[in-house]
Coordinates of C-alpha atoms in Angstrom, one line a residue:
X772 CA -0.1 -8.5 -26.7
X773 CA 1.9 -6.4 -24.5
X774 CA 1.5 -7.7 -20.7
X775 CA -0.8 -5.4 -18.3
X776 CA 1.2 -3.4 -15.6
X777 CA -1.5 -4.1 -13.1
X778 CA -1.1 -2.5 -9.4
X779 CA -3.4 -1.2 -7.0
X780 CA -4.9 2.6 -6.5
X781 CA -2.4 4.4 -4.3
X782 CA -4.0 4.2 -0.7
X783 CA -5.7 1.0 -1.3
X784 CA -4.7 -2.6 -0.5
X785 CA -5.5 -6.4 -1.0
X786 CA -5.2 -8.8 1.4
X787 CA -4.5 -12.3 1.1
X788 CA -6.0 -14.8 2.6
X789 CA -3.3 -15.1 5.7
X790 CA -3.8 -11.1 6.3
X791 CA -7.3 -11.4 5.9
X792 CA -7.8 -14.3 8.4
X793 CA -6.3 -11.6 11.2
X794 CA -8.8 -8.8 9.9
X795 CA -11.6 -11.4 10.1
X796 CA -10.2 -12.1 13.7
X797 CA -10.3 -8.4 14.5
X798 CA -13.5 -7.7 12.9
X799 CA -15.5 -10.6 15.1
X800 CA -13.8 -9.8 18.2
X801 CA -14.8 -6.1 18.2
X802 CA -18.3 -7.0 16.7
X803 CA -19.0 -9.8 19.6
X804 CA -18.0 -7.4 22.2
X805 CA -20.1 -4.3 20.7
X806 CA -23.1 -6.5 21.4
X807 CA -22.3 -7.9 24.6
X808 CA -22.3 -3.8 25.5
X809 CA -26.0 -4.5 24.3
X810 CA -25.1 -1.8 20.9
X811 CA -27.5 -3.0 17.9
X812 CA -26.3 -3.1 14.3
X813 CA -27.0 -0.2 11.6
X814 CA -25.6 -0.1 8.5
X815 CA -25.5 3.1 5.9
X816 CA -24.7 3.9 2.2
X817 CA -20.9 4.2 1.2
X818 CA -22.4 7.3 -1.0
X819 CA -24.1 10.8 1.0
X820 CA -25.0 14.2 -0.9
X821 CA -22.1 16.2 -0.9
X822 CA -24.0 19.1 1.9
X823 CA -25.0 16.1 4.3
X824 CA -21.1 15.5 4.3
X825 CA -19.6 19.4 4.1
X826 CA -22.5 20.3 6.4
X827 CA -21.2 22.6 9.3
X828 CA -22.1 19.8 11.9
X829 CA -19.5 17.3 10.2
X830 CA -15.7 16.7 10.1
X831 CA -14.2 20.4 9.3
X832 CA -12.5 22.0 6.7
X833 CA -8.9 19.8 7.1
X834 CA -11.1 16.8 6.9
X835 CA -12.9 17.8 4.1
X836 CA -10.1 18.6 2.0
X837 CA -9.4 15.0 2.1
X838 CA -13.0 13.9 0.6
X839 CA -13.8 12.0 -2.5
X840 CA -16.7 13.7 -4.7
X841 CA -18.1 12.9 -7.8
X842 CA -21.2 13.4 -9.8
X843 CA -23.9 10.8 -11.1
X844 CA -26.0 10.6 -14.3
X845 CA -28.5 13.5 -12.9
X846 CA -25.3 16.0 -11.9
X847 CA -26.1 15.2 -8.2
X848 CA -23.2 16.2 -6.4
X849 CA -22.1 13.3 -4.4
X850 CA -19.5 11.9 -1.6
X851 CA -18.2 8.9 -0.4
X852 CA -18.0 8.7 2.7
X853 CA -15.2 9.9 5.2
X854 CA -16.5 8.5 8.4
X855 CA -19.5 6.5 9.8
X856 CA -20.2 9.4 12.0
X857 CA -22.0 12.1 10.0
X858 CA -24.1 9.0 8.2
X859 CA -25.3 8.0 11.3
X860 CA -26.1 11.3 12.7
X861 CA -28.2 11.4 9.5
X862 CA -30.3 8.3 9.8
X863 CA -31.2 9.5 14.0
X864 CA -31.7 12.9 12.1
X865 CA -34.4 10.8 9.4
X866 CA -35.5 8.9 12.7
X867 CA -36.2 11.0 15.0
X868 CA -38.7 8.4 17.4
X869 CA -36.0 5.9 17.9
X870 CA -36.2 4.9 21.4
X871 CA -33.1 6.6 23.7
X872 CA -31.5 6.0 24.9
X873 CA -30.0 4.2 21.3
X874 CA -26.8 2.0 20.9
X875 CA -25.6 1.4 17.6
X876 CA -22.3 0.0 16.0
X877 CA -21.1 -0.4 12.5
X878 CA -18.5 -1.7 10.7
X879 CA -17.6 -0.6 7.0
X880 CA -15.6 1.0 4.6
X881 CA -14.8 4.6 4.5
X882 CA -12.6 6.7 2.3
X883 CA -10.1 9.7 2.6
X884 CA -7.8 11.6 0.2
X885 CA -5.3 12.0 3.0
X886 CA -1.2 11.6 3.5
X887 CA -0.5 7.5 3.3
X888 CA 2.1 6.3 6.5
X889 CA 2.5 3.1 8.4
X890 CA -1.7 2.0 8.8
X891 CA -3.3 4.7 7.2
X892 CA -4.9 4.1 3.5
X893 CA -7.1 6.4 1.5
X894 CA -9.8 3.4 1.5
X895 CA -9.8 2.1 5.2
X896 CA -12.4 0.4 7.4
X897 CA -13.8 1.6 10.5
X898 CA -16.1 -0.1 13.3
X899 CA -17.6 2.4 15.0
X900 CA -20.5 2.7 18.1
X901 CA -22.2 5.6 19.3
X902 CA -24.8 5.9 22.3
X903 CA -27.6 9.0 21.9
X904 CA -29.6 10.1 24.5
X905 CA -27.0 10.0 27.8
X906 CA -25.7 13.0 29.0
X907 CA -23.4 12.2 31.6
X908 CA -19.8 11.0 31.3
X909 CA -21.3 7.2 32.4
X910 CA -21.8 7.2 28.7
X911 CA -17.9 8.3 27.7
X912 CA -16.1 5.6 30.7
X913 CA -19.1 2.8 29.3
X914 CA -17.2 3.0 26.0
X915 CA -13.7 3.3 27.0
X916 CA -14.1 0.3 29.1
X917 CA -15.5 -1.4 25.8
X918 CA -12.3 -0.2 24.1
X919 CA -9.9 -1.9 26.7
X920 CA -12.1 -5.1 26.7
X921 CA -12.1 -5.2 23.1
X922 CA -8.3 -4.9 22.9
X923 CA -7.7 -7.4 26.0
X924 CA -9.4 -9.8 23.9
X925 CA -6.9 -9.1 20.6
X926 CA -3.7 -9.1 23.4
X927 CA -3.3 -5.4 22.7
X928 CA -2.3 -3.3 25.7
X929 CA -3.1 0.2 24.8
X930 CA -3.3 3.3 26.1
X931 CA -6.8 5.9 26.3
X932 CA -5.5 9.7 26.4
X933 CA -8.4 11.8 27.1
X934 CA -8.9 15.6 27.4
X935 CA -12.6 17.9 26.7
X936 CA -12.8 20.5 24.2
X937 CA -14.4 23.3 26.6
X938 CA -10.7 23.4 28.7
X939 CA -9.1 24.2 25.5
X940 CA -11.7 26.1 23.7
X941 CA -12.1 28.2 27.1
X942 CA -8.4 28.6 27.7
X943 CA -8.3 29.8 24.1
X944 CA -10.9 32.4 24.9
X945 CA -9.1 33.6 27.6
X946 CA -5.7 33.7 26.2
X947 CA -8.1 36.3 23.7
X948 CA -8.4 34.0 20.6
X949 CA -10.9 35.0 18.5
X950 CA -14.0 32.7 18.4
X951 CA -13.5 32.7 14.3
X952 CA -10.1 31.3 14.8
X953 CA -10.6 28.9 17.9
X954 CA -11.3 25.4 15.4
X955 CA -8.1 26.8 13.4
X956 CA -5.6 27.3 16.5
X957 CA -7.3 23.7 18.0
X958 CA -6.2 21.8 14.8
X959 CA -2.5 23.6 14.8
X960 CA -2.3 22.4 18.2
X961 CA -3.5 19.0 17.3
X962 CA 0.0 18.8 15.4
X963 CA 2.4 19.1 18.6
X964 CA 3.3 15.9 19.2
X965 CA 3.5 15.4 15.4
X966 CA 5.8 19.0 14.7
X967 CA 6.9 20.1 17.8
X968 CA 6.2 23.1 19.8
X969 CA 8.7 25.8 18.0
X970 CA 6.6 24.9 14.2
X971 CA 3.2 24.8 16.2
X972 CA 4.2 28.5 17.6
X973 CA 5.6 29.5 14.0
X974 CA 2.3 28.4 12.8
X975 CA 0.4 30.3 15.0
X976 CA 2.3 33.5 14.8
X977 CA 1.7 32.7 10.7
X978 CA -1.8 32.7 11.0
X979 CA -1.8 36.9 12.4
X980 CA -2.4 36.0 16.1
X981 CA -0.9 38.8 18.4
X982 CA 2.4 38.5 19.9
X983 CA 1.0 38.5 23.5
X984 CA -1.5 35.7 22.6
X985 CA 1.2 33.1 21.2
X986 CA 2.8 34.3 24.5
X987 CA 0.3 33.2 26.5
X988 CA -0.3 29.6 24.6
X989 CA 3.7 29.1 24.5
X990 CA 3.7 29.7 28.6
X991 CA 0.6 27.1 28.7
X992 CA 3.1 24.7 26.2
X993 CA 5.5 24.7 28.7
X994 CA 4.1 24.7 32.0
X995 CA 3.9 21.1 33.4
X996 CA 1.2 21.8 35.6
X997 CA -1.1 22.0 32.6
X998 CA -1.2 17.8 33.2
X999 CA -3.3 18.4 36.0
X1000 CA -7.1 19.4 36.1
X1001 CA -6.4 21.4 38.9
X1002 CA -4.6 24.0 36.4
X1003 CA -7.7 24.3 34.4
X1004 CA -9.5 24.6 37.7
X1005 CA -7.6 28.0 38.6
X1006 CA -9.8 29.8 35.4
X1007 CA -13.4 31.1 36.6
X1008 CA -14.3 31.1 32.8
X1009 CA -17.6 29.1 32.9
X1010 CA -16.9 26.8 29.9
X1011 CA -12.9 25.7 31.5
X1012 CA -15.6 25.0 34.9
X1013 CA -17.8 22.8 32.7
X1014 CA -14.8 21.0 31.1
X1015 CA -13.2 20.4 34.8
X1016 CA -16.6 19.3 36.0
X1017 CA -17.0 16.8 33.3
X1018 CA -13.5 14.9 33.2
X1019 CA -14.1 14.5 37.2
X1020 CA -16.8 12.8 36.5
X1021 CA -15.3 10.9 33.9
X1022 CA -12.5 10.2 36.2
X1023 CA -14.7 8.8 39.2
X1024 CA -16.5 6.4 36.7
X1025 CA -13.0 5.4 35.3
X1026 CA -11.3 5.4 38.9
X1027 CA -14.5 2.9 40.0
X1028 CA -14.2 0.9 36.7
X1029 CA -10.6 0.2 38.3
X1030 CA -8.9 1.1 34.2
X1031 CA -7.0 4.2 35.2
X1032 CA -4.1 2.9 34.7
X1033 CA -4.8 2.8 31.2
X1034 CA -6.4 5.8 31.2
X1035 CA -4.0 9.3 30.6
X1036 CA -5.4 12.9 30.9
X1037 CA -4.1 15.0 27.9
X1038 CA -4.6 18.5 27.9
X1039 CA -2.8 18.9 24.1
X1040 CA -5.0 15.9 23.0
X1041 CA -7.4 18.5 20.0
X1042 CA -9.2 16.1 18.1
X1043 CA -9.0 17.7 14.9
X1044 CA -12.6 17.7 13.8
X1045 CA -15.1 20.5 14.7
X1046 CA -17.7 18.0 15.6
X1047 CA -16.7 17.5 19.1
X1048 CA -18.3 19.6 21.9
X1049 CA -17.2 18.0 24.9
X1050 CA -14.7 14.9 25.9
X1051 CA -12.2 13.6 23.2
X1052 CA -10.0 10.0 23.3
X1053 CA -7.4 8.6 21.2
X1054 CA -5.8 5.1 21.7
X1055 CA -2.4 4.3 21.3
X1056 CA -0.4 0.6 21.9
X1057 CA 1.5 1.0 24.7
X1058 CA 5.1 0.2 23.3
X1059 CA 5.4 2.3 20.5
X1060 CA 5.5 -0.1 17.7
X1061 CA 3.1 2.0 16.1
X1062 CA 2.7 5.9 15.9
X1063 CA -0.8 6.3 14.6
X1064 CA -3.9 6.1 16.8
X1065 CA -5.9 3.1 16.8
X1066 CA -8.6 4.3 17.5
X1067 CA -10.3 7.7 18.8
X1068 CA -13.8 9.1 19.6
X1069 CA -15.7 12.0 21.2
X1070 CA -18.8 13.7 22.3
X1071 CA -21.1 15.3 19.8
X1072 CA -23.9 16.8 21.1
X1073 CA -25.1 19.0 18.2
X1074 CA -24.4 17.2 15.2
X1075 CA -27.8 15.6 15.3
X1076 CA -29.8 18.8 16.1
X1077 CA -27.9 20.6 13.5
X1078 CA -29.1 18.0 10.7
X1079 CA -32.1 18.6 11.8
X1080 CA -32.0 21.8 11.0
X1081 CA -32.5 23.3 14.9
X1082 CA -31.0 23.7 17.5
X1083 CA -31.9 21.4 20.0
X1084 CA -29.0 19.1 21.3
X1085 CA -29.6 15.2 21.1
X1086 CA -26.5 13.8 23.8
X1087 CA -24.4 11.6 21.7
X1088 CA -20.7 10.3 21.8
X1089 CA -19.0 7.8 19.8
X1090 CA -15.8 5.7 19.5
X1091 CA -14.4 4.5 16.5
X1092 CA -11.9 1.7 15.6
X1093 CA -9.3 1.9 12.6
X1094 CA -9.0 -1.5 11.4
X1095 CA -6.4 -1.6 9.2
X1096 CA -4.8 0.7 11.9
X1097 CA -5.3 -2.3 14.5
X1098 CA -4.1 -4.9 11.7
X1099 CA -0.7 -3.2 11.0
X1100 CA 0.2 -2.9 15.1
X1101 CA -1.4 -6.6 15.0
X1102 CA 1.4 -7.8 12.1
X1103 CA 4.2 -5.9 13.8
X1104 CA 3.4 -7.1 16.9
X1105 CA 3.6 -11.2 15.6
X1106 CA 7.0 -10.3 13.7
X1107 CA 8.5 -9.5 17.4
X1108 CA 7.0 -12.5 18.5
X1109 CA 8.3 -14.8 16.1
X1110 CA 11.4 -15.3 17.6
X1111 CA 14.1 -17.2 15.5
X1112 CA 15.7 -20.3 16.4
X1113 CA 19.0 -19.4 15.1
X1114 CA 21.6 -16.8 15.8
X1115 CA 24.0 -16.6 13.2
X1116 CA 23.5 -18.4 9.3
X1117 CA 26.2 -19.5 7.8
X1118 CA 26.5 -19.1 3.4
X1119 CA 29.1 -21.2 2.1
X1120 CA 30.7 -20.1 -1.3
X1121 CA 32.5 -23.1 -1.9
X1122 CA 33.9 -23.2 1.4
X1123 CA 31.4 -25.5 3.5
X1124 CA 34.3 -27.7 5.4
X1125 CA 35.5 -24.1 6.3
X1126 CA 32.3 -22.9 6.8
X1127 CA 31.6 -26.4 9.1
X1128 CA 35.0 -25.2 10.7
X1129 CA 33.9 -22.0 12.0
X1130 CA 30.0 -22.7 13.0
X1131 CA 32.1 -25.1 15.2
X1132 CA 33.4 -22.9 16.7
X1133 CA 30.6 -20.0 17.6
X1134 CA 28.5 -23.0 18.9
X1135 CA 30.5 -22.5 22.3
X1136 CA 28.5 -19.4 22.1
X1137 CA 25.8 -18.8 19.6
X1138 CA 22.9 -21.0 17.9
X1139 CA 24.7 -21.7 13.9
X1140 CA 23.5 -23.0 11.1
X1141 CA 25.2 -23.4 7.9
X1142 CA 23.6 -23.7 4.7
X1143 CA 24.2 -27.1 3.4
X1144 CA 21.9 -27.6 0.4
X1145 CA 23.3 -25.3 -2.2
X1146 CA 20.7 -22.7 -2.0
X1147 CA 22.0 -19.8 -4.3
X1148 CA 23.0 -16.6 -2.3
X1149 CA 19.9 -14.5 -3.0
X1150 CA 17.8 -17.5 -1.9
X1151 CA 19.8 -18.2 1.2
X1152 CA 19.4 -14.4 1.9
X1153 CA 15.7 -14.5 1.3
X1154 CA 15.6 -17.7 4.2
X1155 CA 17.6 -15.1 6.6
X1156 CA 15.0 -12.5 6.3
X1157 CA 12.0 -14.9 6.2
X1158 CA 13.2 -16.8 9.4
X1159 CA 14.3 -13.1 11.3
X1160 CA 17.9 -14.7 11.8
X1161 CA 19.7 -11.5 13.3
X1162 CA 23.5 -12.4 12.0
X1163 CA 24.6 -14.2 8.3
X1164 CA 28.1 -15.3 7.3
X1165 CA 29.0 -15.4 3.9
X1166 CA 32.3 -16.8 3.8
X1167 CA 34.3 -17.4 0.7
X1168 CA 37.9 -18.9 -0.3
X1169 CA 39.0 -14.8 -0.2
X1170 CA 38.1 -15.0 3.7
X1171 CA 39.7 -18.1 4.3
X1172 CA 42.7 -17.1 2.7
X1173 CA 42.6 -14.0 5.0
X1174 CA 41.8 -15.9 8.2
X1175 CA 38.3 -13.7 8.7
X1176 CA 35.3 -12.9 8.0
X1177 CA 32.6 -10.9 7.9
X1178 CA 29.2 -10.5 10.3
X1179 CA 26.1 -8.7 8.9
X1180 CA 23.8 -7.7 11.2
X1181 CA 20.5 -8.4 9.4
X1182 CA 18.3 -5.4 10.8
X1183 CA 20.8 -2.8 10.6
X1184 CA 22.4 -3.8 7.6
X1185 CA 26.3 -3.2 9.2
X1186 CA 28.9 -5.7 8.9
X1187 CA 32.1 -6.4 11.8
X1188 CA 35.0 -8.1 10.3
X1189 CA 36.1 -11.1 12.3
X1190 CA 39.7 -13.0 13.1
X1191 CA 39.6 -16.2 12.7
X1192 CA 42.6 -18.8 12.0
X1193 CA 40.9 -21.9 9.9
X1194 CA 43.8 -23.7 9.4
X1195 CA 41.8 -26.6 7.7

């Protein structure tokens, strides 16, 4: 019977029980403090109707390009689901006498049809919270100080950028972007930091804007003041006033909270989906180590009232937490941590007085080992990697004839050749 060729759908993973111990970690930690922020726990079907997810009131057309349908036995056209979100903004939508104002988090599995990198997978989990029924930005700063308490706790410094969709909606109008385009030039310009500016302007100019509009948005690229609230302040269109207004009130709440230094006005920060009326957040670790966001959120003031079927706007912003996102940064950050003991492994091929010789030698300088049980050279390799040891020697009788040898440098994969006189 020929053998099975098992492996796992592209996007998803398995975790074993070391990995899963962190998630578990992870998962607690952000749970514990949700409910210390007094949040209460919902939780909704993995599969929605296909219109409750493509509705107009949920992630956009990018997003939705990315969502996994399928069909049951009656034909129903059906979804899984691509965020918590739009599921939640459904069951306020079924439940329309919950008290307000309401707190809610979940935690559970969502999935997307999207591009696979470092932390993102097409079946991913997401622990979300949103707050309905608060208008002011008390509500936005309550759960960005959750965020940085949450990550404190997992010894993750990380950095909120911020930004509202009215100063870039309203610039756009100004600039004389048409409304039916606005959503289209936000999510080009959602790509900056990913592309660059020169492709975000080809990409506009693509897309039939006029000349003296792409102008306009490449002067606003450029121009540093645009990381200042005071630019936006300069425009008398009334939606750029309401965006100003709102991120000074966010920034009093975040200045009194005492987390601004964690705290980083964007004005390029887009958000991608449609949903968002009003401020926007994405969180990044501080150092780098990893690219994606770990986390992001927004207010969403019409999703609810939409659903409904109305217009009437119900106040509501959420945050959400990737994670898998969180898990990856979590793993990279322990293999920096895990510092080796040694700084250069010797690999004798037959040469171990030669190889005692010369770790001799480097001692005046540098922490040696030398492999003295035999281990084959794959294996001894495979102890180098496992152990992070940054330099390995693998000296044979051709070396010693030569009176060198040769230093790999394990991360980078280059090798130095080395005088050295053995004379043993």
């Amino acid at each position: 019977m020929k053998k099975m060729d098992y492996q796992n759908v592209r996007g998803t993973q398995d975790y074993l029980p070391e990995q899963e111990r962190i998630r578990r970690k992870i998962r607690r930690t952000l749970e514990d403090t949700f409910i210390t922020y007094g949040c209460k726990p919902l939780e909704t079907p993995i599969l929605n109707y296909t219109n409750l997810m493509a509705s107009k009131y949920a992630g956009g057309a990018e997003i939705l390009q990315e969502m996994y349908v399928l069909s049951d036995r009656g034909e129903r056209e059906l979804a899984l689901r691509y965020d918590l979100t739009i599921p939640f903004a459904k069951v306020f939508a079924m439940n329309p006498t919950l008290p307000m104002p309401f707190k809610r988090y979940e935690i559970g599995k969502v999935f997307r049809d999207g591009p696979i990198k470092a932390g993102r997978f097409r079946e991913f989990t997401q622990c979300d919270v949103d707050i309905v029924g608060v208008d002011s930005q008390a509500a936005e700063a309550e759960l960005m100080m959750m965020a940085l308490d949450a990550f404190e706790k997992l010894e993750q410094d990380v950095v909120i950028q911020y930004n509202n969709r009215k100063l870039l909606v309203g610039l756009l109008g100004v600039f004389g972007v048409d409304a039916d385009v606005q959503s289209r030039v936000i999510l080009i310009l959602d790509k900056i930091e990913k592309v660059g500016h020169d492709a975000v302007l080809a990409e506009l100019t693509e897309l039939g804007l006029q000349l003296a509009v792409v102008k306009q948005i490449a002067y606003f690229l450029q121009d540093d003041r645009k990381n200042t609230l005071a630019y936006f302040g300069q425009y008398d269109e009334p939606l750029i006033q309401e965006g100003v207004a709102e991120m000074e009130e966010l920034e009093h709440y975040l200045n009194k909270l005492g987390i601004t230094k964690n705290c980083l006005f964007n004005p390029l920060l887009a958000r991608g989906l449609e949903i968002y009326t009003g401020t926007i957040y994405e969180m990044f670790v501080r150092d780098g180590r990893i690219t994606s966001s770990i986390g992001s959120g927004g207010r969403y003031d019409n999703a609810i009232g939409g659903l409904l079927g109305g217009t009437e706007k119900f106040a509501t912003v959420g945050i959400s937490f990737g994670l898998d996102v969180i898990f990856t940064a979590m793993m990279l950050d322990e293999q920096k941590k895990q510092e080796t003991l040694i700084d250069i492994y010797i690999i004798p091929i037959n040469t171990t007085v030669e190889s005692l010789v010369l770790a001799k030698a480097l001692r005046k300088d540098y922490r040696v080992e030398v492999e003295l049980s035999g281990k084959k050279l794959r294996k001894a390799m495979d102890k180098a990697n496992r152990e992070n040891i940054p330099f390995v020697i693998v000296l044979g009788q051709e070396e010693v004839t030569q009176n060198h040898y040769m230093l790999k440098n394990m991360q980078t994969g280059e090798t130095a050749t080395k005088t050295f006189i053995f004379n043993v």
